[in-house]
Coordinates of C-alpha atoms in Angstrom, one line a residue:
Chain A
X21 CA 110.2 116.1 -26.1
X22 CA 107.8 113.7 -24.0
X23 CA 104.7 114.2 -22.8
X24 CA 103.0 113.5 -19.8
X25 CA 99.1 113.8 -18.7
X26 CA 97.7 114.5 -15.5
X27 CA 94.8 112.4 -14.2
X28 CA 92.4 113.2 -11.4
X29 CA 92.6 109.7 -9.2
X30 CA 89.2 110.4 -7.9
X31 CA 87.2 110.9 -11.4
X32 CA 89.4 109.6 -13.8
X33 CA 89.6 113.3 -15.8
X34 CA 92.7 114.5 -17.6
X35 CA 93.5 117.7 -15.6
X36 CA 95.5 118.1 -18.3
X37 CA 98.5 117.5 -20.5
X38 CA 102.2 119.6 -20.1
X39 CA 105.7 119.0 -22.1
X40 CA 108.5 117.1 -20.0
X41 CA 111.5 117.3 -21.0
X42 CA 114.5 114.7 -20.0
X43 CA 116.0 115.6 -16.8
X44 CA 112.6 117.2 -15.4
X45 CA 111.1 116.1 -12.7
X46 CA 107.2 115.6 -13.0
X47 CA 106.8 117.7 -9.8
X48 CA 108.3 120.6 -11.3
X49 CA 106.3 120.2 -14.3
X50 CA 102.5 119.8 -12.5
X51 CA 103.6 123.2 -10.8
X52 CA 104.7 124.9 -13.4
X53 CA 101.9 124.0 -15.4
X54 CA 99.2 124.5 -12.4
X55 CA 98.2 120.8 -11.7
X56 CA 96.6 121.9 -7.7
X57 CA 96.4 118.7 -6.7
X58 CA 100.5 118.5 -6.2
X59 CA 101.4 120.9 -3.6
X60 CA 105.0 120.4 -3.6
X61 CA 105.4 122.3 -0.4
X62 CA 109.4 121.5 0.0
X63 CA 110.2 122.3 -3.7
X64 CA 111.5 118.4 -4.1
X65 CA 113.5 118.2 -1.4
X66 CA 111.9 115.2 -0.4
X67 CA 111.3 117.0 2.9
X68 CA 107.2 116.8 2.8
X69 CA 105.5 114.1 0.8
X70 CA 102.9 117.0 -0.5
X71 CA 104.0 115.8 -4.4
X72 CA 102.1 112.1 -3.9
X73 CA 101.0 110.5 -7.1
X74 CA 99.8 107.1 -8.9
X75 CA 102.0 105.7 -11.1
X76 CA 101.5 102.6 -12.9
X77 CA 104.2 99.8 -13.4
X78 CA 104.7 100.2 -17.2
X79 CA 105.5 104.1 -16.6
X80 CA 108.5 103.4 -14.4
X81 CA 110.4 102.9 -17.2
X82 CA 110.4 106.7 -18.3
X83 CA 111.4 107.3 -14.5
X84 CA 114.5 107.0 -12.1
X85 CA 114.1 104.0 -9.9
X86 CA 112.5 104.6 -6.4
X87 CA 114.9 104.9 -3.7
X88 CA 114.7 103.7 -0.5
X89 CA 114.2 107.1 1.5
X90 CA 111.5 107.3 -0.9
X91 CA 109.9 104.5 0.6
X92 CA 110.2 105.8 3.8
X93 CA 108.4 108.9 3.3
X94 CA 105.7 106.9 1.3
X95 CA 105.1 104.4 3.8
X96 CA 103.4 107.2 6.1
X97 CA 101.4 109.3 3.3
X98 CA 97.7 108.9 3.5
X99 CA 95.9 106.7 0.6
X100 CA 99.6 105.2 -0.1
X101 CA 99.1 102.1 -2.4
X102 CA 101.5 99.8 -4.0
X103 CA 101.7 102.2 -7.7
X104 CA 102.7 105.2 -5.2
X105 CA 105.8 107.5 -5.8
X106 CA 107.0 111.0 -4.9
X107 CA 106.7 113.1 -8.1
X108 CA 109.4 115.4 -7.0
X109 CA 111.8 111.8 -7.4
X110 CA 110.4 110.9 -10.7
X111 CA 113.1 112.2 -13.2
X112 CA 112.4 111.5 -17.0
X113 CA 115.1 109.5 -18.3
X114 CA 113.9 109.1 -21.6
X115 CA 113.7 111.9 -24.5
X116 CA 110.4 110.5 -26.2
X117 CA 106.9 108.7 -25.2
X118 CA 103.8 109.5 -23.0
X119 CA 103.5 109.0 -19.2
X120 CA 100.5 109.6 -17.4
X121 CA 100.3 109.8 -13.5
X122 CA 97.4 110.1 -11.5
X123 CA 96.8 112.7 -8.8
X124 CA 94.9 111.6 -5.3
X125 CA 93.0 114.5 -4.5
X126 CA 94.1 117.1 -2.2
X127 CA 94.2 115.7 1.7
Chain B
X11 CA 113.1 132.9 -15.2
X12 CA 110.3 135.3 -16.0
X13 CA 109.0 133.0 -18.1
X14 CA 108.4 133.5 -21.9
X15 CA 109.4 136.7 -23.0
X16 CA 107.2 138.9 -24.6
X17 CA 104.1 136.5 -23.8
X18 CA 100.7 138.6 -23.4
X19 CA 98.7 137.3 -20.7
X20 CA 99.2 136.6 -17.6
X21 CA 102.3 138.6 -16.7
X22 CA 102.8 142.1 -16.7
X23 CA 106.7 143.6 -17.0
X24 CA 108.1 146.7 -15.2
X25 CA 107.2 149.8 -18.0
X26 CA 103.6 149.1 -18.7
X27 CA 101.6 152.2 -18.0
X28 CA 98.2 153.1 -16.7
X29 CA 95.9 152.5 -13.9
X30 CA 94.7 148.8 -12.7
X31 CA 92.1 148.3 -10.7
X32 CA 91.8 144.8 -9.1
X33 CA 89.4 142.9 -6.6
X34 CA 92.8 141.7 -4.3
X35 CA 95.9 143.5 -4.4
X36 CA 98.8 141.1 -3.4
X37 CA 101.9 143.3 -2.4
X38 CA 104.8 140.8 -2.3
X39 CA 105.5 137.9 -5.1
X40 CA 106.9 135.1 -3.1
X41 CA 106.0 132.0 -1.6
X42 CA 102.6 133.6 0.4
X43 CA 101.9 136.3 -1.9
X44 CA 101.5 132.8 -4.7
X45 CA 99.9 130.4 -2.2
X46 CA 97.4 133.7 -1.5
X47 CA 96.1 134.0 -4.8
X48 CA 95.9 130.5 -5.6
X49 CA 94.4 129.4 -2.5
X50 CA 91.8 132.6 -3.5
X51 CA 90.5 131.0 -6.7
X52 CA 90.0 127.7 -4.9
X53 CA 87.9 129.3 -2.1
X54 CA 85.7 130.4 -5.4
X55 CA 87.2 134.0 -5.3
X56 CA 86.0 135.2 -8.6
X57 CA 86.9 139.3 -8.8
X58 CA 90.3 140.1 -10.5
X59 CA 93.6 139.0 -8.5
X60 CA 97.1 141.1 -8.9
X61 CA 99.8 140.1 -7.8
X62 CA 102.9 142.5 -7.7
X63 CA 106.7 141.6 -7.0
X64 CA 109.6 143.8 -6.8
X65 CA 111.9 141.2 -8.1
X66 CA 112.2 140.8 -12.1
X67 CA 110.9 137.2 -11.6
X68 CA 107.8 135.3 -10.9
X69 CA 107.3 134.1 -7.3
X70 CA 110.3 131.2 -7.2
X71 CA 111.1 128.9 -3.6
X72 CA 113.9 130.4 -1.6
X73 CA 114.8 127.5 0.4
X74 CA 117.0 125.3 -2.9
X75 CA 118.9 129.2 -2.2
X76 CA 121.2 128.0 0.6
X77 CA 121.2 124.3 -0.6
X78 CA 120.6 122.6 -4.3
X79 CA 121.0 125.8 -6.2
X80 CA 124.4 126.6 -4.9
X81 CA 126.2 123.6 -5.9
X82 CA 124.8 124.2 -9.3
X83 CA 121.9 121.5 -9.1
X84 CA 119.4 123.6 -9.8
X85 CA 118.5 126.4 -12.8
X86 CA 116.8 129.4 -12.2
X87 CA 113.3 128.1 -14.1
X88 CA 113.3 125.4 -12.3
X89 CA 112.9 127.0 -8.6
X90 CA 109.3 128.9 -9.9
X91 CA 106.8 128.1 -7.7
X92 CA 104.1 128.0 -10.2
X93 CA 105.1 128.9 -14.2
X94 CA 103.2 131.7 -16.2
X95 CA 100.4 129.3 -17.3
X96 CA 99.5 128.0 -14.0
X97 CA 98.8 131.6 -13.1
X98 CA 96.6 131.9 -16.3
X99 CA 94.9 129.1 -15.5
X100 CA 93.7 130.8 -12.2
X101 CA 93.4 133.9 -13.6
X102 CA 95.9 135.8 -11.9
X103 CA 97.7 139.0 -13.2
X104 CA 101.3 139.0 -11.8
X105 CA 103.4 142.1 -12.2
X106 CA 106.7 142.3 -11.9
X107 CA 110.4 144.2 -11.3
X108 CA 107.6 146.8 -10.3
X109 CA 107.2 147.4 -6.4
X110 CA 104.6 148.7 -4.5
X111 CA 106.0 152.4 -2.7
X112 CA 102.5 153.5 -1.2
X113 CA 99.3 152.1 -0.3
X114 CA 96.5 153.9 1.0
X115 CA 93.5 150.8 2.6
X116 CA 91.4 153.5 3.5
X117 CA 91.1 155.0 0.1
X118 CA 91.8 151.6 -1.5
X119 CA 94.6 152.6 -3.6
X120 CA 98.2 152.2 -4.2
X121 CA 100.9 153.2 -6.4
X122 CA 104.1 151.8 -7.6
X123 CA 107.7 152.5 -8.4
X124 CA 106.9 153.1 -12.5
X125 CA 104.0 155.2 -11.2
X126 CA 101.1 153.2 -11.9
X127 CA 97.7 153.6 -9.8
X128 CA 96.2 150.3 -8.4
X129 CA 92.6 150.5 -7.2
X130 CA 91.8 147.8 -5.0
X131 CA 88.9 146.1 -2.8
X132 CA 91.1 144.3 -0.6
X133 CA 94.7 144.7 0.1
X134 CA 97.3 141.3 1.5
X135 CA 100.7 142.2 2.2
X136 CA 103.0 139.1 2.0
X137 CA 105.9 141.5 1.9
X138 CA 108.6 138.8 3.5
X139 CA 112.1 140.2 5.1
X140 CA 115.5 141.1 4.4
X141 CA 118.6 140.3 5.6
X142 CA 119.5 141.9 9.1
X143 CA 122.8 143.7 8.2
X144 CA 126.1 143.1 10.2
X145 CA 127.2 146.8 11.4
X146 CA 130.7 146.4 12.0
X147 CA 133.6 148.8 11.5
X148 CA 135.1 147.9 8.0
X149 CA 131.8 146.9 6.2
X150 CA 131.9 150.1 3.5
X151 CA 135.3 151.5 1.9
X152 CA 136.6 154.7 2.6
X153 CA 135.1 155.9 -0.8
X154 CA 131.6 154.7 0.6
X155 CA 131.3 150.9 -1.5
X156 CA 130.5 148.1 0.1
X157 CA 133.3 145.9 0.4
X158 CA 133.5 142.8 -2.1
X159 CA 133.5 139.8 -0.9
X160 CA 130.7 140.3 1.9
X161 CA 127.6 138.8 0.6
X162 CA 123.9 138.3 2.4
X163 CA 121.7 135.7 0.9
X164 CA 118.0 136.1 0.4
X165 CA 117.2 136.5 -3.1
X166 CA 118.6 134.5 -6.2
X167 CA 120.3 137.4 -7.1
X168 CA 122.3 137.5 -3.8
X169 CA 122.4 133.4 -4.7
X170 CA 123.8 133.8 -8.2
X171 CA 126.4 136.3 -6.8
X172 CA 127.7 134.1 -4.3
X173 CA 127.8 130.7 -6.2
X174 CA 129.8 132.7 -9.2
X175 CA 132.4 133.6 -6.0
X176 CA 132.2 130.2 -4.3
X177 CA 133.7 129.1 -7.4
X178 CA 137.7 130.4 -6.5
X179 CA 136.7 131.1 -2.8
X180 CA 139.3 129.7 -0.6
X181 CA 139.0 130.9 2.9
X182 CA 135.0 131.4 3.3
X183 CA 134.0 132.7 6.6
X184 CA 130.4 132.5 7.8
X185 CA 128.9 134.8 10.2
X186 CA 125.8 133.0 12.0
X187 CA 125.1 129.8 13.1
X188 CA 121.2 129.2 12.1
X189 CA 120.2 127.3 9.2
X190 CA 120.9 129.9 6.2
X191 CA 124.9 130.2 7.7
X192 CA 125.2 126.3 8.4
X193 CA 123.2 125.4 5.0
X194 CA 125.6 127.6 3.1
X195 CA 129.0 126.4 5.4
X196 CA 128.1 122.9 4.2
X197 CA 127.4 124.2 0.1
X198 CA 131.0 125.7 0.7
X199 CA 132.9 122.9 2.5
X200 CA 131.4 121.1 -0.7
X201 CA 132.6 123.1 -3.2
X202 CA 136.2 122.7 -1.6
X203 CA 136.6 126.0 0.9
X204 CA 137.8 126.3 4.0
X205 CA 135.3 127.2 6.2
X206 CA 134.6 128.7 9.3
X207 CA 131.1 129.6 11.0
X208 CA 131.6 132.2 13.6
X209 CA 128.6 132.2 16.1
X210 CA 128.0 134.7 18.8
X211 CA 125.6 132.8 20.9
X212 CA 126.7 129.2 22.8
X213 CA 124.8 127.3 20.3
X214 CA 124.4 126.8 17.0
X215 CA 120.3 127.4 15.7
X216 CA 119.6 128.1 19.4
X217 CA 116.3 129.7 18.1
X218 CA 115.0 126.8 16.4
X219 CA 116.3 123.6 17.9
X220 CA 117.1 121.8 21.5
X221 CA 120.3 121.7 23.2
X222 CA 121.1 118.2 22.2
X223 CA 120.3 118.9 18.3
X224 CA 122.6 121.9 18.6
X225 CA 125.3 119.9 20.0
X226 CA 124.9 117.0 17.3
X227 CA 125.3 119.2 14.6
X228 CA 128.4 120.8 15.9
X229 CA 130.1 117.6 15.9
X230 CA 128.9 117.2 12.3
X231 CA 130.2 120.4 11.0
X232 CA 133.2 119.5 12.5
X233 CA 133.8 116.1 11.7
X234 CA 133.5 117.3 7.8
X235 CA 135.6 119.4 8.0
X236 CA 134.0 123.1 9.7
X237 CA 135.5 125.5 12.1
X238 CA 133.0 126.6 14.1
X239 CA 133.7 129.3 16.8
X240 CA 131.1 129.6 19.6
X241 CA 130.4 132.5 21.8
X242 CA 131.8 134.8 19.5
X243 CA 131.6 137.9 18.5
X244 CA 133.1 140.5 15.6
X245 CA 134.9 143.7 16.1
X246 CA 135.6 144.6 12.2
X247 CA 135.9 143.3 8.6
X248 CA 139.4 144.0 7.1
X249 CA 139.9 144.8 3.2
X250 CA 142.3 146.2 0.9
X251 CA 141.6 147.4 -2.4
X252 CA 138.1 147.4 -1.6
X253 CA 138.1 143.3 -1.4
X254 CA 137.8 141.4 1.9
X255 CA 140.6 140.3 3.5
X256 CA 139.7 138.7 7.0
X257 CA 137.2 139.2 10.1
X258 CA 138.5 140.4 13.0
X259 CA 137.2 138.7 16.0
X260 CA 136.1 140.3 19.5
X261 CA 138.4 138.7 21.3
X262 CA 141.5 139.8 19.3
X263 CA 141.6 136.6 16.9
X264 CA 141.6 137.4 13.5
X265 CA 140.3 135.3 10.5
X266 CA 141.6 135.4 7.1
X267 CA 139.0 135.2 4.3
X268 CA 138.1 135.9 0.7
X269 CA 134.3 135.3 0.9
X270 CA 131.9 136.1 4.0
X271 CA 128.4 134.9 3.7
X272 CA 126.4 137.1 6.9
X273 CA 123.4 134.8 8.0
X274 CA 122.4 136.7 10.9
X275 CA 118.9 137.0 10.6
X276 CA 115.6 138.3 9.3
X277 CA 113.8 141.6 9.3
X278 CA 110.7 141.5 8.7
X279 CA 109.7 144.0 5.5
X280 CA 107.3 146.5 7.5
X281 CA 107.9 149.6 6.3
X282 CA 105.2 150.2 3.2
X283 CA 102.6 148.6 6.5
X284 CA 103.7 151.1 8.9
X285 CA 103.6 154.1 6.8
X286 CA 99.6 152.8 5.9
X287 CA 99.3 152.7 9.5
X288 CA 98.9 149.4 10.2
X289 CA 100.3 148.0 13.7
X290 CA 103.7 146.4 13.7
X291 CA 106.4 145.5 16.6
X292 CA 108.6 143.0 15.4
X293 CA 106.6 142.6 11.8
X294 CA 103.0 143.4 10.6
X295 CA 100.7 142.5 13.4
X296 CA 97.9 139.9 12.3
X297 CA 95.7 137.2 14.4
X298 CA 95.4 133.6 13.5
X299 CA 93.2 134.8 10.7
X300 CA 96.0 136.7 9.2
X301 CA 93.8 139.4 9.6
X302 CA 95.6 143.2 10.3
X303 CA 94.8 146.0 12.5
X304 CA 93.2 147.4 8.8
X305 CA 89.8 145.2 7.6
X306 CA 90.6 146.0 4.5
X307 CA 94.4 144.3 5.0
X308 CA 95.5 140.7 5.6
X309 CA 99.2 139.8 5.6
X310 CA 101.0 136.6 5.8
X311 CA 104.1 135.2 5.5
X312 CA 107.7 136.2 7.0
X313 CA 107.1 140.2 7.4
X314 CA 103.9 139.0 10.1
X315 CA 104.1 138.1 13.8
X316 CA 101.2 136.4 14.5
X317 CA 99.6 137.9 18.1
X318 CA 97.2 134.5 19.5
X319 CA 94.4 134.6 21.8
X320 CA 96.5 132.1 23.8
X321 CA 99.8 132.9 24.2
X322 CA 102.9 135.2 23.5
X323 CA 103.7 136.0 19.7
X324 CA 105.3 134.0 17.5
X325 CA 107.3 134.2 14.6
X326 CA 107.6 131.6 12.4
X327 CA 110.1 132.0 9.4
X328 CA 109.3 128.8 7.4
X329 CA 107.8 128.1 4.0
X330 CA 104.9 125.7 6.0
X331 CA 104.3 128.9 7.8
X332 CA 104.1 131.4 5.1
X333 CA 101.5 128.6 3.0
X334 CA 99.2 128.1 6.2
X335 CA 98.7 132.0 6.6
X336 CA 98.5 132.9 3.1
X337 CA 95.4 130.2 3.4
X338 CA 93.9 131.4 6.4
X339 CA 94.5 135.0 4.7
X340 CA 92.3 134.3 1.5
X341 CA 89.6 132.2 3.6
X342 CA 89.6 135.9 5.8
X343 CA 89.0 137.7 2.4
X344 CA 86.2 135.5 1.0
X345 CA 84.4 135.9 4.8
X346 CA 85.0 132.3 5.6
X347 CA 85.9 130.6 8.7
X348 CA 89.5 129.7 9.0
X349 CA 91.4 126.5 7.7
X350 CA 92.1 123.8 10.1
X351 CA 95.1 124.6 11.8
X352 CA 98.3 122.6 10.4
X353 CA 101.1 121.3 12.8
X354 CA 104.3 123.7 11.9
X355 CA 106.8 122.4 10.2
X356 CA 110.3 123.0 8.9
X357 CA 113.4 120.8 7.1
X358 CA 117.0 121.9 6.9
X359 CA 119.0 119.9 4.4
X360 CA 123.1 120.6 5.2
X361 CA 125.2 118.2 4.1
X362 CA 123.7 114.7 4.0
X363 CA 121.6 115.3 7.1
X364 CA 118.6 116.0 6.3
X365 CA 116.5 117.6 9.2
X366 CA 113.0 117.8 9.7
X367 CA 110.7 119.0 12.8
X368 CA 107.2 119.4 13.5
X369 CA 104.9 120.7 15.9
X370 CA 105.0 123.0 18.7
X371 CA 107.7 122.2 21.1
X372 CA 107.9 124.6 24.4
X373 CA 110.8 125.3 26.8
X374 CA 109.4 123.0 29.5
X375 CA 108.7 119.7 27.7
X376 CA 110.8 116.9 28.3
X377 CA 112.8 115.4 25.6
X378 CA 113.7 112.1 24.7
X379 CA 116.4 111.4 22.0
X380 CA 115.8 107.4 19.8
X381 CA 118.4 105.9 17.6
X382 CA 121.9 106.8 17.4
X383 CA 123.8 109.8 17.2
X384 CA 126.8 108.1 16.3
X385 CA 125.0 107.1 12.8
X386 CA 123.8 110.5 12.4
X387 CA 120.2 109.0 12.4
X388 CA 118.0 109.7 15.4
X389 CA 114.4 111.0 16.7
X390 CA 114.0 113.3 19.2
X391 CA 110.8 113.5 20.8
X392 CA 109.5 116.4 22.9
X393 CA 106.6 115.7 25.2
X394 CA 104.7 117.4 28.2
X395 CA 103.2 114.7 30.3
X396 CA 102.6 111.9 28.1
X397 CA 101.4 114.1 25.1
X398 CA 103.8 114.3 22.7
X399 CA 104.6 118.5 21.3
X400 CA 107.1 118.5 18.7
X401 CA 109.3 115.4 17.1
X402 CA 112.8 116.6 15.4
X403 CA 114.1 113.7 13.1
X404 CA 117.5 113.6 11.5
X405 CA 117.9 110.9 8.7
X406 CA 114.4 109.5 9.8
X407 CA 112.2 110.6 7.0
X408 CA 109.4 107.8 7.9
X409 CA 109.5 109.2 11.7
X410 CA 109.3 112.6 10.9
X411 CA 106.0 111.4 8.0
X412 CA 104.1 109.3 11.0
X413 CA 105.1 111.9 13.6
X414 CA 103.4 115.0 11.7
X415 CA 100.4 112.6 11.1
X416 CA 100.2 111.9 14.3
X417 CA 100.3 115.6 15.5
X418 CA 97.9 116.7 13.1
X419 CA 95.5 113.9 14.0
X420 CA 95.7 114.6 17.8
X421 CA 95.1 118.4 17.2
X422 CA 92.0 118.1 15.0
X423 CA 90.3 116.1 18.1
X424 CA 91.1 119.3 19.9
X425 CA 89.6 121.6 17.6

């Protein structure tokens, strides 16, 4: 089981921390756990860009790649920046280890 | 899918006895009735919040229904909107498999189907629909069973039931061309079925999208593989043994099938409103506010039509819909002004199209279609004058991002 902590972009708190298991996406998990900041209005379709987080470079590893539709959706989301993905996309691949992601607050 | 069994707390299971009483009383556990008492606590909301669901589970996304859940891509847990400890981190009782028979605003009480007594301050209704039934000749068997094989999908109950027949379905008909039928045609065609989508109207989602859109769409359905039969009507199912054999059409054509998914349409859930005596035609009547004809009553979601200052009323049967008056419904309850107004929304996923639209398009406006229909990748743009209404994007996720930016920018220099 792997971990992963929520921080607030804006004041640099942990929101808090949930279990993530292989296979979840962290979208899923903010929700069920109550993180407001991801609103995940589509459910991870990747049909509303509501699920916007910060994720740094050395986390990707824990994550499935960005694809480019992705991108696409990214490119228009307000306070995009280069760390950027879609937490609905980011599946954990790995079974162990601590990500952290940071939330931008609520537009 | 209830989340952990047996855990105190937050949830409350059908069985439990005794009288509640609760500052909001939220009638309806789905995709409003959560966004309601979440969007509650944020506004500061600090009195006790209930929210109470007919269904055994916690309030779970219906759109993955019709799409990821039914080729198997999706598990039950994983389509909760918000799990048991986000709701104890707001504070919010949930009860469910327990629904709501009476409610009484005046007196501020209501009861349920286990017989418990819920005393209340204020009361929201985000009661959502149900399927409109098809009433044809051949529906029920002779001993008074509906016939196997006909399914309606709303719930994940009706979802389960149907992927568990998809599974050795050969011959699935589909009754209704809107996006539940041609979301589910596409699930099928997937899964290996024949399939065809019978339509009564000349169009298929005539309610929702332009001509043009209609048209592409019927080319796509076609070129993977769909039958789809416009401008047609039913005149009976056939069984035997009590299992579904084939559709009979109106115009004498006959269709053989062993699965019929009937996506005809939502009714709005009125009936526990009407009987409190709150106005309805055509669902529970609120304002922009998602307040009722009751002050004691706001309602949001799919069971509302919303009656504007400045124009006819709409419906909107979206999940963007249901979140932006379960907002405007809690700001309503705490005495504040509304939210800003959001640009509607929707998405339909069939296939690998993926379509998204936003805005407020109107019969008038003049439409202009970028890209190519040939790649099955295109923007179609809706204007009046030189103000752009509504854009519809298929395949043009970027587009449809910039375009509901756009909208929404333009729209708060109006407010």
């Amino acid at each position: 089981m792997a971990e992963i902590n929520f921080w607030d972009a804006e004041t640099d708190d942990l929101i808090l921390t949930a279990d993530i298991r292989r296979n979840d996406s962290v979208m899923e998990v903010a929700v069920r756990a109550g993180v407001e900041g991801i609103i995940a209005e589509c459910g991870g379709s990747m049909s509303c860009g509501t699920c916007h987080v910060y994720a740094a470079p050395e986390e990707s590893a824990l994550f499935e790649e960005k694809d480019s539709s992705e991108d696409e959706m990214l490119a228009e989301i307000e306070n995009c920046a280069a760390n950027s993905r879609l937490s609905c996309q980011m599946i954990l691949v790995q079974a162990e280890g601590t990500a952290n992601v940071r939330v931008p607050a609520a537009p | 899918m209830t989340g952990a069994e047996g855990a105190a707390g937050a949830v409350t299971r059908a069985g439990a006895e005794g009288a509640l009483s609760t500052g909001t009383l939220i009638v309806g556990a789905g995709q409003a009735g959560s966004q309601l008492a979440l969007s509650l606590r944020q506004g500061g909301y600090e009195s006790p919040v209930l929210l109470v669901g007919d269904e055994p589970h916690l309030p779970y996304q219906r759109p993955p229904l019709s799409k990821a859940y039914l080729a198997g891509d999706v598990e039950p847990d994983r389509l909760l909107l918000r799990g048991e400890s986000a709701y104890q981190r707001i504070d919010v009782q949930v009860l469910t498999g327990d629904p709501v028979v009476t409610v009484d605003p005046d007196a501020g009480v209501a009861r349920t189907a286990a017989g418990r007594t819920i005393v209340f301050d204020h009361l929201a209704l985000t009661l959502g629909g149900r399927p409109r039934e098809l009433s044809v000749p051949g529906m029920v068997t002779d001993t008074g069973f509906r016939v196997q094989g006909i399914h309606y999908l709303r719930s994940l109950d009706d979802a389960r039931g149907l992927r568990e027949r998809l599974a050795d379905a050969r011959r699935v008909v589909v009754i209704g061309g809107g996006f539940i039928g041609l979301e589910f045609a596409a699930g099928a065609r997937k899964a290996g079925a024949e399939v065809t989508v019978v339509e009564a109207a000349g169009r298929l989602m005539g309610r929702a999208v332009p001509e043009e859109v209609s048209e592409f769409y019927l080319g796509a359905h076609e070129r993977r593989g769909t039958r789809v039969l416009l401008g047609t009507g039913l005149s009976g199912i056939r069984s035997s043994d009590g299992k579904v054999t084939g559709v009979e059409l109106a115009d004498g054509g006959m269709l053989d099938a062993d699965l019929v998914l009937v996506g005809v349409g939502l009714v709005p859930e009125t009936d526990l409103a009407m009987e409190a005596g709150l106005a309805c035609e055509g669902g529970i009547i609120v304002d922009e506010r998602s307040a009722t004809s009751h002050p004691r009553v706001v309602a949001a979601g799919d069971c509302t039509v919303v009656h504007r200052t400045d124009g006819p009323p709409v419906r909107h049967e979206s999940v963007n819909n249901a979140v932006e008056q379960a907002k405007a419904a809690a700001a309503t309850i705490l005495g504040e002004p509304a939210p800003e107004r959001v640009e509607p929304w929707f998405w339909s996923d069939q296939y690998d199209l993926k379509l998204q639209m936003v805005g407020r398009p109107g019969p008038g406006d003049e439409l202009q279609i970028e890209g190519d229909l040939a790649e099955e990748s295109f923007v179609l743009v809706h204007r009046v004058g030189d103000r752009v209404t509504a854009v519809l994007t298929v395949n043009s996720p970027r587009r449809f991002m910039a375009a509901r930016r756009d909208l929404q920018s333009f729209a708060a220099t109006l407010a």
